[in-house]
mmCIF file of N, CA and C and ligand atoms in Angstrom:
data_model
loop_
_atom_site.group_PDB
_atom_site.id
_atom_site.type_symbol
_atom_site.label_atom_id
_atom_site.label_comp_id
_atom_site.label_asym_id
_atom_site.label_seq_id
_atom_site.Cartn_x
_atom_site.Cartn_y
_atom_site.Cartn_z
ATOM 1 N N UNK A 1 -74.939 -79.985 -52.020
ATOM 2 C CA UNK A 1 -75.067 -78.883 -51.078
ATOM 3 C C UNK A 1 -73.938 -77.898 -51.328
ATOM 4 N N UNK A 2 -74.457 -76.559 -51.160
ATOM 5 C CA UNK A 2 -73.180 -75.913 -51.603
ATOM 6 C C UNK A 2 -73.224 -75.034 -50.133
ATOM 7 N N UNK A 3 -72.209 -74.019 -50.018
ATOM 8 C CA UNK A 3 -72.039 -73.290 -48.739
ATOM 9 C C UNK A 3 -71.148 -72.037 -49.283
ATOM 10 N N UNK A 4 -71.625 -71.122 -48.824
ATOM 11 C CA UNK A 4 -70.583 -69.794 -48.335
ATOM 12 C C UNK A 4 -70.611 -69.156 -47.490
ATOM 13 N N UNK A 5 -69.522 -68.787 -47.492
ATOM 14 C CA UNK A 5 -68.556 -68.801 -45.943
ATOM 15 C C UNK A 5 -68.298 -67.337 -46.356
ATOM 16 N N UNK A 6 -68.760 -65.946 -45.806
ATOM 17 C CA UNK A 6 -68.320 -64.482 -46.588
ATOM 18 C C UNK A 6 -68.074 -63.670 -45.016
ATOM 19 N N UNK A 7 -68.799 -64.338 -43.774
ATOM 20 C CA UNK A 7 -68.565 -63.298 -42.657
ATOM 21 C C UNK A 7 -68.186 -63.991 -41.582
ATOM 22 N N UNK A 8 -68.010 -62.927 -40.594
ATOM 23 C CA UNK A 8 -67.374 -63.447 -39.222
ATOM 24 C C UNK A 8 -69.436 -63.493 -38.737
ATOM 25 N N UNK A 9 -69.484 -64.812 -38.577
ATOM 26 C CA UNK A 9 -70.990 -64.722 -37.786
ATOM 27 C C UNK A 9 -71.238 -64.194 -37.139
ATOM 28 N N UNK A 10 -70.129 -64.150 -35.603
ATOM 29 C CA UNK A 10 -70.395 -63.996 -34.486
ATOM 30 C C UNK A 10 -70.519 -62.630 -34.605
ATOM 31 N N UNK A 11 -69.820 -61.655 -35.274
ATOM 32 C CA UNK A 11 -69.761 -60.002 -35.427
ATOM 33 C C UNK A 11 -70.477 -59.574 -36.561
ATOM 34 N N UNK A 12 -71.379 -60.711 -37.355
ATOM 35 C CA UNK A 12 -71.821 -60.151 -38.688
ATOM 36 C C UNK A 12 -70.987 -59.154 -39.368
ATOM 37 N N UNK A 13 -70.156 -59.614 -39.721
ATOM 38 C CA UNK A 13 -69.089 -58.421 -40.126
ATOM 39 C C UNK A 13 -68.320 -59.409 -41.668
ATOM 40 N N UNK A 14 -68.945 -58.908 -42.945
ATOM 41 C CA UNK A 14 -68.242 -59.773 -44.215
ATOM 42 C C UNK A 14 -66.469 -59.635 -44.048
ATOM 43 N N UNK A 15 -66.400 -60.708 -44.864
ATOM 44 C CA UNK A 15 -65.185 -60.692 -44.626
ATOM 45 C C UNK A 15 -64.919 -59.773 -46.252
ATOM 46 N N UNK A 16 -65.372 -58.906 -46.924
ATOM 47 C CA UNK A 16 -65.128 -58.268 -48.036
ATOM 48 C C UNK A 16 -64.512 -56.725 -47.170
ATOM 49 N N UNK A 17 -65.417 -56.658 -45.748
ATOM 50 C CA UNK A 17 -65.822 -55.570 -45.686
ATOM 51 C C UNK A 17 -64.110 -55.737 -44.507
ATOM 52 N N UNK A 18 -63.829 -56.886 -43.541
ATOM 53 C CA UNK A 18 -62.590 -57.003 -43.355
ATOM 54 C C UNK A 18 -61.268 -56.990 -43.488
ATOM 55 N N UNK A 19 -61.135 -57.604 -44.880
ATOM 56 C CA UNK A 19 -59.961 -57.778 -45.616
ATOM 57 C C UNK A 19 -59.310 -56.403 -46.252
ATOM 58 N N UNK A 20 -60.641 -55.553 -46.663
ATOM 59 C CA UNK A 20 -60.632 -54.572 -47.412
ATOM 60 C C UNK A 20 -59.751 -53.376 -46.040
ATOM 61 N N UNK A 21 -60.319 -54.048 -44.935
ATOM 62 C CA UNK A 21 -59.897 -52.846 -43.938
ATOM 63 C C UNK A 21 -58.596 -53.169 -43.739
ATOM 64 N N UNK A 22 -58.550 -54.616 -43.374
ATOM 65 C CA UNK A 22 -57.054 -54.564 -43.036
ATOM 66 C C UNK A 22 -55.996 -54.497 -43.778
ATOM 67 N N UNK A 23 -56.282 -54.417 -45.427
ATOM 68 C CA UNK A 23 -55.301 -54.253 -46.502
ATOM 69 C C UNK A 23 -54.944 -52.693 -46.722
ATOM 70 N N UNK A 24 -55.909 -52.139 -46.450
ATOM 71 C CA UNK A 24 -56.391 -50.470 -46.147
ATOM 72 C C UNK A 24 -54.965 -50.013 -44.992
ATOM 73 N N UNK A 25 -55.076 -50.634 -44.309
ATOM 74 C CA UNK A 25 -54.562 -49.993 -42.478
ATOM 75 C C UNK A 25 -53.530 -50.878 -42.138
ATOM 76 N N UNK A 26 -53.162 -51.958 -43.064
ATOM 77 C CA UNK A 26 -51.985 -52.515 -42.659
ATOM 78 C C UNK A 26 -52.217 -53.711 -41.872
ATOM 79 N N UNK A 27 -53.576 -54.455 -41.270
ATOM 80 C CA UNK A 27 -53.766 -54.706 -40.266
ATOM 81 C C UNK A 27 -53.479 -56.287 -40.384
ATOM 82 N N UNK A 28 -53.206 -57.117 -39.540
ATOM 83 C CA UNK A 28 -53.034 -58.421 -39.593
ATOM 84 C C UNK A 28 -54.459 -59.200 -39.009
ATOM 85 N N UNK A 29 -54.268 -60.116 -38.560
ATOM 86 C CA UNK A 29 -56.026 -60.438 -38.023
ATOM 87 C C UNK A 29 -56.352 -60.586 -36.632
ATOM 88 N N UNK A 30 -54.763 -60.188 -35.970
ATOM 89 C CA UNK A 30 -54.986 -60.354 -34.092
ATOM 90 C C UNK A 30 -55.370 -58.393 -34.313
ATOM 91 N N UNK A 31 -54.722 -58.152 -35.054
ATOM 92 C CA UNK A 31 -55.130 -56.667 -35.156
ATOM 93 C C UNK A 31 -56.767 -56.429 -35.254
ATOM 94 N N UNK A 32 -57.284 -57.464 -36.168
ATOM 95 C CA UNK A 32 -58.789 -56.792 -36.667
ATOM 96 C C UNK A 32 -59.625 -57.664 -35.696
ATOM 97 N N UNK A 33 -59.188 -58.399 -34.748
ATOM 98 C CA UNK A 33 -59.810 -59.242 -33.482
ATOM 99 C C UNK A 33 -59.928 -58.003 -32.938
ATOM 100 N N UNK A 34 -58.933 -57.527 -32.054
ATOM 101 C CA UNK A 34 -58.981 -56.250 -31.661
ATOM 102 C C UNK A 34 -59.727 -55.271 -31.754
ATOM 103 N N UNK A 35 -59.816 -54.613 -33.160
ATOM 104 C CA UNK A 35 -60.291 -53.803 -33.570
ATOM 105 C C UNK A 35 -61.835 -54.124 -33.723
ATOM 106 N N UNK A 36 -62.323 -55.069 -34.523
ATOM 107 C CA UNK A 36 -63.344 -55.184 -35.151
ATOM 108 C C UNK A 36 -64.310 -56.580 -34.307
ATOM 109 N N UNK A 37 -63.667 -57.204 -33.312
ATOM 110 C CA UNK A 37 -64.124 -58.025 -32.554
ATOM 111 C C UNK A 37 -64.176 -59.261 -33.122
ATOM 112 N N UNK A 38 -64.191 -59.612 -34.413
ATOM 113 C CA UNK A 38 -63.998 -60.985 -35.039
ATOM 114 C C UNK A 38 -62.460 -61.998 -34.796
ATOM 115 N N UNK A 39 -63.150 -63.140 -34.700
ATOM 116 C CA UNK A 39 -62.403 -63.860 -34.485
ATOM 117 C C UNK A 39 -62.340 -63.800 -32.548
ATOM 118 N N UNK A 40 -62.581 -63.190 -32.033
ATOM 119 C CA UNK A 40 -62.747 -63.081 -30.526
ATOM 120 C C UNK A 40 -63.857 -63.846 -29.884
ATOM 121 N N UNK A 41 -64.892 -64.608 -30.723
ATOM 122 C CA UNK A 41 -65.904 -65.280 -29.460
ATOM 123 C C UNK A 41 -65.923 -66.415 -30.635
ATOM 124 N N UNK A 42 -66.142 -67.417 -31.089
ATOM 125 C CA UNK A 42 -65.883 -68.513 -31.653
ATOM 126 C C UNK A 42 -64.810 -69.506 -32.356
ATOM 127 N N UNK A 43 -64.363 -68.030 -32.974
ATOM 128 C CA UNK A 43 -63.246 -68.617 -33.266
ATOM 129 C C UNK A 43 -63.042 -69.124 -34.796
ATOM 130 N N UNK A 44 -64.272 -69.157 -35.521
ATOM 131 C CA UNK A 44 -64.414 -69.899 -36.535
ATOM 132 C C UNK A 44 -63.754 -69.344 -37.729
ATOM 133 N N UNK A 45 -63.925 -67.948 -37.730
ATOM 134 C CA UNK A 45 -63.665 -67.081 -39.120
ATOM 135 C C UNK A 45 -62.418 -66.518 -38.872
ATOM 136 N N UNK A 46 -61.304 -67.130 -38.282
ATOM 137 C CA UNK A 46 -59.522 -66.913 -37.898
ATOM 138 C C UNK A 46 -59.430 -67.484 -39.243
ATOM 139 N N UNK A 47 -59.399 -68.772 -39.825
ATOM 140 C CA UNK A 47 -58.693 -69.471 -40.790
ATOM 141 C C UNK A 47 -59.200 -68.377 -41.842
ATOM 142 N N UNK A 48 -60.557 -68.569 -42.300
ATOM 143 C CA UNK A 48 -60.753 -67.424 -43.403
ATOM 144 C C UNK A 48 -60.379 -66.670 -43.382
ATOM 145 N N UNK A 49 -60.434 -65.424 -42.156
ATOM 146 C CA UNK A 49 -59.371 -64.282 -42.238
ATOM 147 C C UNK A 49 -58.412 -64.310 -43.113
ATOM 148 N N UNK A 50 -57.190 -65.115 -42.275
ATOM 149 C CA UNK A 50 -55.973 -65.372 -42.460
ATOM 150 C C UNK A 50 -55.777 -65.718 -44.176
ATOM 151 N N UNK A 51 -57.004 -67.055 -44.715
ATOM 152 C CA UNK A 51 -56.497 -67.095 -45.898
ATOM 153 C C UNK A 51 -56.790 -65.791 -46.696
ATOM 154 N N UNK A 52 -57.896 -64.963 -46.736
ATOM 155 C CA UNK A 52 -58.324 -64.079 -47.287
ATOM 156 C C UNK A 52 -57.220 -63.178 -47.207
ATOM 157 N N UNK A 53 -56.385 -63.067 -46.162
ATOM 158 C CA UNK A 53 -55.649 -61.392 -46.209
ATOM 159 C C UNK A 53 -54.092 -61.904 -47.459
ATOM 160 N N UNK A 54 -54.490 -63.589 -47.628
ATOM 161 C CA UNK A 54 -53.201 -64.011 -48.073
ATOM 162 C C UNK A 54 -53.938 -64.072 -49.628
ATOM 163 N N UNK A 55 -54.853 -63.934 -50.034
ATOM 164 C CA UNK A 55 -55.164 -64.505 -51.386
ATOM 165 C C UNK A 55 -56.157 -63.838 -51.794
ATOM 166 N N UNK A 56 -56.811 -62.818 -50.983
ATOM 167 C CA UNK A 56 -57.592 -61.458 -51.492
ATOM 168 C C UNK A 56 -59.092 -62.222 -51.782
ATOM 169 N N UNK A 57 -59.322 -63.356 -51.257
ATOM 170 C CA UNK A 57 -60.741 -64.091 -51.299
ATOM 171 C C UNK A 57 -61.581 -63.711 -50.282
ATOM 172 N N UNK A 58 -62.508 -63.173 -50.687
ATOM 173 C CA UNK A 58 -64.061 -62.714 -49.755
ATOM 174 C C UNK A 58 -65.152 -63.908 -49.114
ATOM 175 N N UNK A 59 -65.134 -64.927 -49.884
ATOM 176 C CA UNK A 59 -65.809 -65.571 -50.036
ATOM 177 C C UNK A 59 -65.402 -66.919 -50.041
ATOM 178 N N UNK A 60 -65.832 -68.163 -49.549
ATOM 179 C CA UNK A 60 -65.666 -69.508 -49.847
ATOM 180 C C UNK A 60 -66.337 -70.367 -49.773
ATOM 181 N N UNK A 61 -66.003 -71.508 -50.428
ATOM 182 C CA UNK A 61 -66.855 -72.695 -50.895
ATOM 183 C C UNK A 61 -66.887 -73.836 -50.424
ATOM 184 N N UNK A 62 -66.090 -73.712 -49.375
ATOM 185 C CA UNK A 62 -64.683 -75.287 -48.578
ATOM 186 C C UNK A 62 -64.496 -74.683 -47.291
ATOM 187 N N UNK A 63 -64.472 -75.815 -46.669
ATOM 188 C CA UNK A 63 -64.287 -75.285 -45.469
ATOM 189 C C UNK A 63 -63.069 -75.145 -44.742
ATOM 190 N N UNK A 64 -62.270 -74.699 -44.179
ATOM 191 C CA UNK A 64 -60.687 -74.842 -43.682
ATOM 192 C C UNK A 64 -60.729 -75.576 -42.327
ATOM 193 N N UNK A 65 -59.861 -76.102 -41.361
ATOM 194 C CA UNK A 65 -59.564 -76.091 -40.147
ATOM 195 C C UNK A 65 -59.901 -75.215 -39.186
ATOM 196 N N UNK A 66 -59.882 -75.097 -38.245
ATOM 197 C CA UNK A 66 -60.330 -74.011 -37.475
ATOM 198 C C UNK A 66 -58.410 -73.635 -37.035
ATOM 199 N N UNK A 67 -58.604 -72.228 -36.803
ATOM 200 C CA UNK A 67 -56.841 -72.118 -36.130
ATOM 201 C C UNK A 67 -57.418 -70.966 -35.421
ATOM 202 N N UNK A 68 -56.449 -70.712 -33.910
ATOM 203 C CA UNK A 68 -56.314 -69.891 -33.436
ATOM 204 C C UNK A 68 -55.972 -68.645 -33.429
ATOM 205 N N UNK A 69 -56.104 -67.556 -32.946
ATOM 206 C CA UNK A 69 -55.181 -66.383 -33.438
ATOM 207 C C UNK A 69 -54.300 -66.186 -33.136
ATOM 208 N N UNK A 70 -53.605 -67.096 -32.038
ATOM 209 C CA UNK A 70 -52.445 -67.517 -31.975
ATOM 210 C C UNK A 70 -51.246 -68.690 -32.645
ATOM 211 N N UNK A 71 -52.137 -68.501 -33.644
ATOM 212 C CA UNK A 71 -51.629 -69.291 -34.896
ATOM 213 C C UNK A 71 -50.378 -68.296 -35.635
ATOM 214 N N UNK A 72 -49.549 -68.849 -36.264
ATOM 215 C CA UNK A 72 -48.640 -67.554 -37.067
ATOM 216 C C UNK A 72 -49.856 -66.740 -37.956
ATOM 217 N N UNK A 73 -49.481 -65.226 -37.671
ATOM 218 C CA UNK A 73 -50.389 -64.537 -39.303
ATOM 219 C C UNK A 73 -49.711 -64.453 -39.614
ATOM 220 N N UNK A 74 -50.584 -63.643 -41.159
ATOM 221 C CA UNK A 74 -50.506 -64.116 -42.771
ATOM 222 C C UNK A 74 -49.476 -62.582 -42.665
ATOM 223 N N UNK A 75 -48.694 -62.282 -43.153
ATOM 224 C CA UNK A 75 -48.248 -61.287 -43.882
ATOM 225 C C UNK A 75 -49.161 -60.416 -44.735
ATOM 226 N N UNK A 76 -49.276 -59.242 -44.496
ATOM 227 C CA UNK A 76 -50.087 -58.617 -45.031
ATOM 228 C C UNK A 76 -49.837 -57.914 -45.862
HETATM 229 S S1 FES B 1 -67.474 -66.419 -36.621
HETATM 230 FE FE1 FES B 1 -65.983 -64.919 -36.115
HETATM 231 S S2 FES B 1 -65.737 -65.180 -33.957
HETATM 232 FE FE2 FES B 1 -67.342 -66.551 -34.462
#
């Protein structure tokens, strides 16, 4: 079985189309909760965020932990 993992479900919103913004605008990911509503009703697509803004990955194959957005962010 394979899987990818590319958006915030709950906001249908890719995370290509995320990362790209918040690398754009400076933004961290309590920022693009804010802004873009992800990460605000499940919760699921915080860890991806976070690794994505750290390693420029859109996409994944594995699944992470779930973390809060009150988790430390990633440096952007
Ligand atoms: S998948 Fe992003 S908040 Fe649910």
């Amino acid at each position: 079985m394979t899987i990818n993992i590319d958006r915030c479900y709950c906001e249908q919103k890719t995370f290509a189309y995320l990362i790209e913004l918040a690398r754009r605008e400076k933004l961290n990911v309590r920022d693009l909760a804010g802004r873009e509503g992800c990460g605000t009703h499940c919760g699921w697509c915080i860890a991806y965020l976070r690794r994505g803004l750290r390693t420029g990955e859109t996409a994944f194959d594995y699944l992470l932990p779930k973390e809060g957005l009150d988790s430390e962010d990633a440096a952007v």
